[in-house]
Structures are given as structure tokens and as C-alpha cells.
PDB file of C-alpha atoms in Angstrom:
ATOM      1  CA  MET A 196      57.571 102.645 248.117  1.00 60.00           C
ATOM      2  CA  LYS A 197      57.812 105.667 245.843  1.00 59.00           C
ATOM      3  CA  LYS A 198      59.697 107.601 248.513  1.00 61.00           C
ATOM      4  CA  ASN A 199      62.119 104.720 249.010  1.00 66.00           C
ATOM      5  CA  ALA A 200      62.601 104.362 245.252  1.00 64.00           C
ATOM      6  CA  TRP A 201      63.333 108.086 244.818  1.00 65.00           C
ATOM      7  CA  ALA A 202      65.740 108.014 247.768  1.00 64.00           C
ATOM      8  CA  MET A 203      67.576 105.060 246.245  1.00 70.00           C
ATOM      9  CA  ILE A 204      67.761 106.691 242.805  1.00 66.00           C
ATOM     10  CA  THR A 205      69.000 109.952 244.347  1.00 67.00           C
ATOM     11  CA  SER A 206      71.699 108.084 246.295  1.00 64.00           C
ATOM     12  CA  ILE A 207      72.843 106.279 243.150  1.00 65.00           C
ATOM     13  CA  LEU A 208      73.015 109.560 241.212  1.00 63.00           C
ATOM     14  CA  ILE A 209      75.046 111.170 243.998  1.00 65.00           C
ATOM     15  CA  ILE A 210      77.481 108.230 244.002  1.00 56.00           C
ATOM     16  CA  ILE A 211      77.833 108.317 240.190  1.00 58.00           C
ATOM     17  CA  THR A 212      78.410 112.093 240.266  1.00 60.00           C
ATOM     18  CA  GLY A 213      81.053 111.672 242.947  1.00 53.00           C
ATOM     19  CA  VAL A 214      82.836 108.941 240.999  1.00 48.00           C
ATOM     20  CA  LEU A 215      82.813 111.043 237.824  1.00 50.00           C
ATOM     21  CA  GLY A 216      84.020 114.119 239.691  1.00 54.00           C
ATOM     22  CA  PHE A 217      86.957 112.333 241.306  1.00 47.00           C
ATOM     23  CA  LYS A 218      87.642 109.667 238.684  1.00 47.00           C
ATOM     24  CA  ASP A 219      91.186 110.943 238.042  1.00 49.00           C
ATOM     25  CA  GLU A 220      92.099 110.649 241.725  1.00 50.00           C
ATOM     26  CA  ILE A 221      90.356 107.283 242.114  1.00 51.00           C
ATOM     27  CA  PHE A 222      91.909 105.613 239.076  1.00 60.00           C
ATOM     28  CA  SER A 223      95.324 107.358 239.164  1.00 82.00           C
ATOM     29  CA  LYS A 224      98.473 105.567 240.249  1.00 88.00           C
ATOM     30  CA  GLU A 225     101.566 107.250 241.680  1.00 91.00           C
ATOM     31  CA  TYR A 226     105.021 106.547 240.272  1.00 94.00           C
ATOM     32  CA  LYS A 227     108.325 107.522 241.848  1.00 95.00           C
ATOM     33  CA  TYR A 228     111.473 108.230 239.836  1.00 95.00           C
ATOM     34  CA  CYS A 229     114.869 108.890 241.446  1.00 95.00           C
ATOM     35  CA  PHE A 230     117.982 110.004 239.576  1.00 94.00           C
ATOM     36  CA  THR A 231     121.611 108.967 239.847  1.00 93.00           C
ATOM     37  CA  ASP A 232     124.879 109.954 238.183  1.00 92.00           C
ATOM     38  CA  ALA A 233     125.663 107.078 235.799  1.00 92.00           C
ATOM     39  CA  ASP A 234     129.442 107.362 236.259  1.00 89.00           C
ATOM     40  CA  ARG A 235     129.688 108.096 239.964  1.00 87.00           C
ATOM     41  CA  GLY A 236     126.728 106.221 241.416  1.00 88.00           C
ATOM     42  CA  VAL A 237     125.624 109.219 243.498  1.00 89.00           C
ATOM     43  CA  ALA A 238     122.565 111.455 243.362  1.00 89.00           C
ATOM     44  CA  VAL A 239     122.474 113.946 240.482  1.00 90.00           C
ATOM     45  CA  ILE A 240     124.126 117.182 241.641  1.00 84.00           C
ATOM     46  CA  ASN A 241     121.921 119.598 239.654  1.00 86.00           C
ATOM     47  CA  THR A 242     118.361 120.803 239.825  1.00 90.00           C
ATOM     48  CA  LEU A 243     116.470 118.743 237.239  1.00 93.00           C
ATOM     49  CA  GLU A 244     113.847 120.065 234.834  1.00 94.00           C
ATOM     50  CA  ILE A 245     111.317 117.447 233.799  1.00 96.00           C
ATOM     51  CA  LYS A 246     108.815 117.992 230.992  1.00 96.00           C
ATOM     52  CA  VAL A 247     105.918 115.529 230.916  1.00 95.00           C
ATOM     53  CA  PHE A 248     104.251 115.217 227.520  1.00 94.00           C
ATOM     54  CA  LYS A 249     100.571 114.309 227.254  1.00 89.00           C
ATOM     55  CA  GLU A 250      98.714 113.779 224.000  1.00 85.00           C
ATOM     56  CA  ASN A 251      97.024 116.912 222.646  1.00 86.00           C
ATOM     57  CA  GLU A 252      98.278 118.977 225.602  1.00 89.00           C
ATOM     58  CA  SER A 253     101.135 121.378 226.240  1.00 92.00           C
ATOM     59  CA  PRO A 254     104.083 119.895 228.189  1.00 92.00           C
ATOM     60  CA  ILE A 255     103.948 120.150 231.990  1.00 94.00           C
ATOM     61  CA  LEU A 256     107.193 121.371 233.586  1.00 95.00           C
ATOM     62  CA  PHE A 257     108.453 120.164 236.974  1.00 95.00           C
ATOM     63  CA  LYS A 258     111.626 121.240 238.820  1.00 94.00           C
ATOM     64  CA  ILE A 259     113.267 118.694 241.111  1.00 93.00           C
ATOM     65  CA  ASN A 260     115.927 119.690 243.644  1.00 92.00           C
ATOM     66  CA  PRO A 261     119.241 117.774 243.788  1.00 89.00           C
ATOM     67  CA  GLY A 262     118.838 114.480 245.630  1.00 88.00           C
ATOM     68  CA  GLU A 263     115.031 114.517 245.480  1.00 93.00           C
ATOM     69  CA  CYS A 264     112.814 112.052 243.606  1.00 95.00           C
ATOM     70  CA  PHE A 265     110.036 112.864 241.154  1.00 95.00           C
ATOM     71  CA  ARG A 266     106.547 111.674 242.077  1.00 94.00           C
ATOM     72  CA  TYR A 267     103.874 111.665 239.401  1.00 92.00           C
ATOM     73  CA  SER A 268     100.275 110.449 239.547  1.00 91.00           C
ATOM     74  CA  THR A 269      98.487 109.477 236.353  1.00 90.00           C
ATOM     75  CA  LYS A 270      95.832 107.160 234.989  1.00 88.00           C
ATOM     76  CA  ASP A 271      97.511 107.125 231.555  1.00 88.00           C
ATOM     77  CA  LYS A 272      99.072 103.948 230.199  1.00 89.00           C
ATOM     78  CA  ILE A 273     102.086 105.716 228.676  1.00 91.00           C
ATOM     79  CA  LEU A 274     104.478 108.234 230.216  1.00 92.00           C
ATOM     80  CA  LYS A 275     106.886 110.379 228.192  1.00 94.00           C
ATOM     81  CA  MET A 276     109.380 112.615 230.006  1.00 95.00           C
ATOM     82  CA  GLN A 277     112.217 114.853 228.867  1.00 96.00           C
ATOM     83  CA  ILE A 278     114.838 115.354 231.602  1.00 95.00           C
ATOM     84  CA  THR A 279     117.497 118.073 231.509  1.00 93.00           C
ATOM     85  CA  ALA A 280     120.161 119.382 233.917  1.00 91.00           C
ATOM     86  CA  PRO A 281     123.101 121.771 233.369  1.00 87.00           C
ATOM     87  CA  PHE A 282     125.876 119.150 233.765  1.00 89.00           C
ATOM     88  CA  TYR A 283     124.128 116.122 232.242  1.00 92.00           C
ATOM     89  CA  GLU A 284     123.144 114.917 228.800  1.00 91.00           C
ATOM     90  CA  PRO A 285     119.429 115.456 228.020  1.00 92.00           C
ATOM     91  CA  LEU A 286     117.405 112.280 228.428  1.00 94.00           C
ATOM     92  CA  THR A 287     114.023 111.312 226.984  1.00 95.00           C
ATOM     93  CA  VAL A 288     112.208 108.567 228.872  1.00 93.00           C
ATOM     94  CA  ASN A 289     109.286 106.607 227.405  1.00 93.00           C
ATOM     95  CA  ARG A 290     107.488 104.180 229.703  1.00 91.00           C
ATOM     96  CA  SER A 291     104.589 101.813 229.223  1.00 91.00           C
ATOM     97  CA  LEU A 292     102.867 101.967 232.607  1.00 89.00           C
ATOM     98  CA  GLU A 293     100.691  98.859 232.258  1.00 86.00           C
ATOM     99  CA  ASN A 294     103.257  96.660 234.013  1.00 85.00           C
ATOM    100  CA  ALA A 295     105.752  99.308 235.124  1.00 85.00           C
ATOM    101  CA  PRO A 296     107.186  99.304 238.672  1.00 91.00           C
ATOM    102  CA  GLU A 297     105.951 102.028 240.996  1.00 91.00           C
ATOM    103  CA  GLU A 298     109.543 103.027 241.840  1.00 93.00           C
ATOM    104  CA  GLU A 299     112.457 103.309 239.435  1.00 94.00           C
ATOM    105  CA  MET A 300     116.036 104.619 239.443  1.00 94.00           C
ATOM    106  CA  ILE A 301     117.011 106.525 236.297  1.00 94.00           C
ATOM    107  CA  GLU A 302     120.664 107.046 235.377  1.00 94.00           C
ATOM    108  CA  MET A 303     121.757 110.423 234.002  1.00 94.00           C
ATOM    109  CA  LYS A 304     124.911 110.505 231.871  1.00 93.00           C
ATOM    110  CA  PRO A 305     127.180 113.349 233.027  1.00 90.00           C
ATOM    111  CA  ASP A 306     128.627 115.784 230.519  1.00 89.00           C
ATOM    112  CA  ASP A 307     132.242 115.839 231.719  1.00 87.00           C
ATOM    113  CA  TYR A 308     133.091 118.797 229.499  1.00 87.00           C
ATOM    114  CA  LYS A 309     130.468 120.983 231.165  1.00 88.00           C
ATOM    115  CA  MET A 310     131.462 119.720 234.594  1.00 88.00           C
ATOM    116  CA  ALA A 311     135.082 120.619 233.852  1.00 89.00           C
ATOM    117  CA  ALA A 312     134.092 124.150 232.799  1.00 88.00           C
ATOM    118  CA  TYR A 313     132.181 124.581 236.052  1.00 88.00           C
ATOM    119  CA  TYR A 314     135.001 123.125 238.157  1.00 87.00           C
ATOM    120  CA  PHE A 315     137.597 125.424 236.623  1.00 87.00           C
ATOM    121  CA  SER A 316     135.236 128.392 237.062  1.00 87.00           C
ATOM    122  CA  ILE A 317     134.933 127.908 240.830  1.00 85.00           C
ATOM    123  CA  LYS A 318     138.450 126.548 241.411  1.00 84.00           C
ATOM    124  CA  ASP A 319     140.267 128.493 244.116  1.00 80.00           C
ATOM    125  CA  VAL A 320     143.302 130.373 242.755  1.00 74.00           C
ATOM    126  CA  LYS A 321     144.677 131.586 246.071  1.00 72.00           C
ATOM    127  CA  GLY A 322     148.332 130.632 246.315  1.00 66.00           C
ATOM    128  CA  GLY A 323     150.879 130.781 249.107  1.00 68.00           C
ATOM    129  CA  ASN A 324     152.719 133.759 247.562  1.00 76.00           C
ATOM    130  CA  PRO A 325     152.110 136.235 244.687  1.00 79.00           C
ATOM    131  CA  GLU A 326     154.139 134.209 242.191  1.00 81.00           C
ATOM    132  CA  GLU A 327     152.288 130.982 242.972  1.00 81.00           C
ATOM    133  CA  GLN A 328     148.926 132.754 242.841  1.00 81.00           C
ATOM    134  CA  PHE A 329     149.782 134.302 239.453  1.00 85.00           C
ATOM    135  CA  ALA A 330     150.730 130.837 238.119  1.00 86.00           C
ATOM    136  CA  LEU A 331     147.418 129.372 239.330  1.00 85.00           C
ATOM    137  CA  ILE A 332     145.436 132.186 237.710  1.00 88.00           C
ATOM    138  CA  LYS A 333     147.346 131.726 234.446  1.00 90.00           C
ATOM    139  CA  GLN A 334     146.643 127.982 234.498  1.00 90.00           C
ATOM    140  CA  LYS A 335     142.955 128.530 235.230  1.00 90.00           C
ATOM    141  CA  ARG A 336     142.615 131.064 232.396  1.00 92.00           C
ATOM    142  CA  LYS A 337     144.255 128.641 229.952  1.00 92.00           C
ATOM    143  CA  GLN A 338     141.902 125.816 230.974  1.00 92.00           C
ATOM    144  CA  LEU A 339     138.825 128.004 230.526  1.00 93.00           C
ATOM    145  CA  GLU A 340     140.150 129.357 227.193  1.00 94.00           C
ATOM    146  CA  ASN A 341     140.244 125.777 225.897  1.00 93.00           C
ATOM    147  CA  LEU A 342     136.770 124.887 227.167  1.00 93.00           C
ATOM    148  CA  ILE A 343     134.787 127.973 226.089  1.00 94.00           C
ATOM    149  CA  SER A 344     134.104 129.020 222.497  1.00 94.00           C
ATOM    150  CA  ASN A 345     135.286 132.489 221.422  1.00 93.00           C
ATOM    151  CA  SER A 346     131.720 133.294 220.333  1.00 93.00           C
ATOM    152  CA  ALA A 347     130.071 132.008 223.534  1.00 94.00           C
ATOM    153  CA  VAL A 348     127.028 133.897 224.818  1.00 93.00           C
ATOM    154  CA  ILE A 349     127.277 134.310 228.598  1.00 95.00           C
ATOM    155  CA  TYR A 350     124.626 135.768 230.940  1.00 93.00           C
ATOM    156  CA  GLN A 351     124.923 136.708 234.593  1.00 92.00           C
ATOM    157  CA  VAL A 352     121.550 136.796 236.348  1.00 90.00           C
ATOM    158  CA  TYR A 353     120.947 139.137 239.291  1.00 85.00           C
ATOM    159  CA  ASP A 354     118.301 138.475 241.952  1.00 72.00           C
ATOM    160  CA  ASN A 355     117.359 142.052 242.719  1.00 63.00           C
ATOM    161  CA  ASP A 356     114.287 144.280 242.466  1.00 58.00           C
ATOM    162  CA  THR A 357     114.644 144.564 238.680  1.00 57.00           C
ATOM    163  CA  TYR A 358     115.707 140.938 238.053  1.00 62.00           C
ATOM    164  CA  GLY A 359     118.561 142.186 235.886  1.00 80.00           C
ATOM    165  CA  ILE A 360     120.674 140.262 233.397  1.00 86.00           C
ATOM    166  CA  GLU A 361     124.149 141.228 232.195  1.00 89.00           C
ATOM    167  CA  THR A 362     125.757 139.884 229.044  1.00 92.00           C
ATOM    168  CA  LEU A 363     129.445 138.999 229.270  1.00 93.00           C
ATOM    169  CA  ASP A 364     131.871 137.983 226.557  1.00 93.00           C
ATOM    170  CA  LYS A 365     134.293 135.115 227.020  1.00 94.00           C
ATOM    171  CA  GLN A 366     137.195 137.230 228.276  1.00 94.00           C
ATOM    172  CA  LYS A 367     135.064 139.190 230.736  1.00 93.00           C
ATOM    173  CA  TYR A 368     133.688 135.930 232.164  1.00 93.00           C
ATOM    174  CA  ILE A 369     137.171 134.425 232.510  1.00 93.00           C
ATOM    175  CA  THR A 370     138.386 137.604 234.219  1.00 91.00           C
ATOM    176  CA  LEU A 371     135.423 137.460 236.618  1.00 90.00           C
ATOM    177  CA  VAL A 372     136.054 133.862 237.654  1.00 89.00           C
ATOM    178  CA  THR A 373     139.826 134.318 237.939  1.00 87.00           C
ATOM    179  CA  THR A 374     139.550 137.312 240.269  1.00 84.00           C
ATOM    180  CA  PRO A 375     140.396 136.101 243.798  1.00 76.00           C
ATOM    181  CA  THR A 376     137.922 138.549 245.394  1.00 72.00           C
ATOM    182  CA  THR A 377     134.915 137.039 243.567  1.00 70.00           C
ATOM    183  CA  SER A 378     132.673 134.823 245.753  1.00 76.00           C
ATOM    184  CA  LEU A 379     132.931 131.842 243.426  1.00 80.00           C
ATOM    185  CA  LYS A 380     131.770 129.356 246.057  1.00 78.00           C
ATOM    186  CA  ASN A 381     128.341 130.939 245.567  1.00 83.00           C
ATOM    187  CA  LEU A 382     128.458 130.638 241.768  1.00 85.00           C
ATOM    188  CA  LYS A 383     125.514 128.640 240.462  1.00 86.00           C
ATOM    189  CA  VAL A 384     125.251 127.533 236.827  1.00 87.00           C
ATOM    190  CA  ILE A 385     121.644 127.761 235.626  1.00 88.00           C
ATOM    191  CA  GLU A 386     122.276 126.500 232.115  1.00 89.00           C
ATOM    192  CA  MET A 387     125.240 125.486 229.967  1.00 90.00           C
ATOM    193  CA  LYS A 388     125.250 124.418 226.308  1.00 91.00           C
ATOM    194  CA  LYS A 389     127.954 123.159 223.958  1.00 89.00           C
ATOM    195  CA  ASP A 390     128.334 122.732 220.212  1.00 90.00           C
ATOM    196  CA  ASP A 391     129.081 119.571 218.209  1.00 88.00           C
ATOM    197  CA  LYS A 392     132.821 120.064 218.739  1.00 86.00           C
ATOM    198  CA  GLY A 393     132.436 120.124 222.528  1.00 85.00           C
ATOM    199  CA  LYS A 394     133.057 123.857 223.000  1.00 91.00           C
ATOM    200  CA  ILE A 395     130.862 125.676 225.526  1.00 93.00           C
ATOM    201  CA  ILE A 396     128.716 128.129 223.515  1.00 95.00           C
ATOM    202  CA  SER A 397     126.278 129.332 226.178  1.00 94.00           C
ATOM    203  CA  ILE A 398     126.458 129.872 229.952  1.00 93.00           C
ATOM    204  CA  LYS A 399     123.810 131.313 232.228  1.00 92.00           C
ATOM    205  CA  PHE A 400     124.877 131.734 235.842  1.00 91.00           C
ATOM    206  CA  LYS A 401     124.372 133.737 238.994  1.00 88.00           C
ATOM    207  CA  ILE A 402     126.441 134.449 242.087  1.00 85.00           C
ATOM    208  CA  ALA A 403     124.169 134.080 245.092  1.00 77.00           C
ATOM    209  CA  ASN A 404     124.585 136.437 248.015  1.00 69.00           C
ATOM    210  CA  THR A 405     125.448 135.064 251.453  1.00 51.00           C
ATOM    211  CA  ASP A 406     121.878 135.236 252.777  1.00 49.00           C
ATOM    212  CA  GLU A 407     120.489 133.337 249.788  1.00 48.00           C
ATOM    213  CA  LYS A 408     123.219 130.693 250.054  1.00 47.00           C
ATOM    214  CA  ASN A 409     122.295 129.977 253.669  1.00 41.00           C
ATOM    215  CA  LYS A 410     118.569 129.522 253.037  1.00 44.00           C
TER     216      LYS A 410
END
């Protein structure tokens, strides 16, 4: 009887220990959030950065590739997320999870000003003849002049052994992206900010090499 009693008590303690050790996994629920462009009804074209805020803890950062959904498991009753992307307005999402759906589509409002700056940066200026090409370059420069602040801070990031960064002023950036020999199809905007008047005041970008682009 004593042996059976001790065996039963030991089994119960093992079960309790197991439940306590894996309680987060046992009681957690997974939620899935997908993201769409509010104006165009298509998947968000940028890599998203999502910060999840938990009480008395530092934010947890997640990076979501374009077209992918965000999956998050939690046993909390409230979820607070801050979502950012280079060409979209920042969005803070607060959700009560007690009766929340397990899957949800979240709309991101595009920042058309930033999208325009990017479009004009990568726009092809190759014309049919030298005069036409010169006219296209002149038009592109004028469009970028209007979009970018004169005091903008612009960084070009290099993926090399030293992970270098080069600072460019507005005119140097415009010259770079209006030079027909530049591989602008590989230009990737990492971050873009604007002021209250709509002028672009900060750009961080890189021009990926061919090998990286094909990964």
C-alpha cells in the first residue's frame, strides 16, 4: 500500500512539474495576421517590422517578408503591436484576444509621397536618342527635387566585409539615381521618413549586387 501510494504521489508530482514547465505552450493560442495595401487591395510590398509590446518587458521585434503573414502564439488576453514599413504609414494595433478571431487581415495605409520618391528613383531614364534621354533625366531630377528636402540625410548601405555606410547629400543622391549606368533595378529602400510638410527628410537604401538579387 505504501509503495503504491508513493508511486501515485510521484506520478502526480511529475505530471504537475510537466504542466508547470510547459504551461506557456499548453495554454498559448496562435494568431495569424496578414497585411494588405489599403488602396490597392494587394499584399504589402515592403518588409514589415512588427514590435510586440508586453507589460514590464522590452518590445520584441519581428521582421516579416513581403506577402507573408505574421504568426504569434500567446496566452495573454491583450496584444499590442506597432507595425512599420518604408512605404506605409506606421500603424499601432491593440487587440483584446478573449474573443478575437485566430486569423485577421490588417490594412496598411500607403504613403504615396514615399512611394513616388521611390518610383522616381528607380525610373528608367534611357531614351531613344541623346536628346530624349537628356529630357527624361531632367524631368526625373525635377521630380526628385520636389520630393526631397534640401536638408535630407541620406545613407547608402554596403553589404561588404566592413558593412560600410556612406552619407550622401540630396544632389549626390539625385545624381546617383539619374545616372543611366547605375543598377537601379536592384535599389532597395530600407527606410524613408518625411516631415510634417511631406518632404522626404531621411533615406536609407542599398543597391544589391546581382548575386544577392537572385537569392
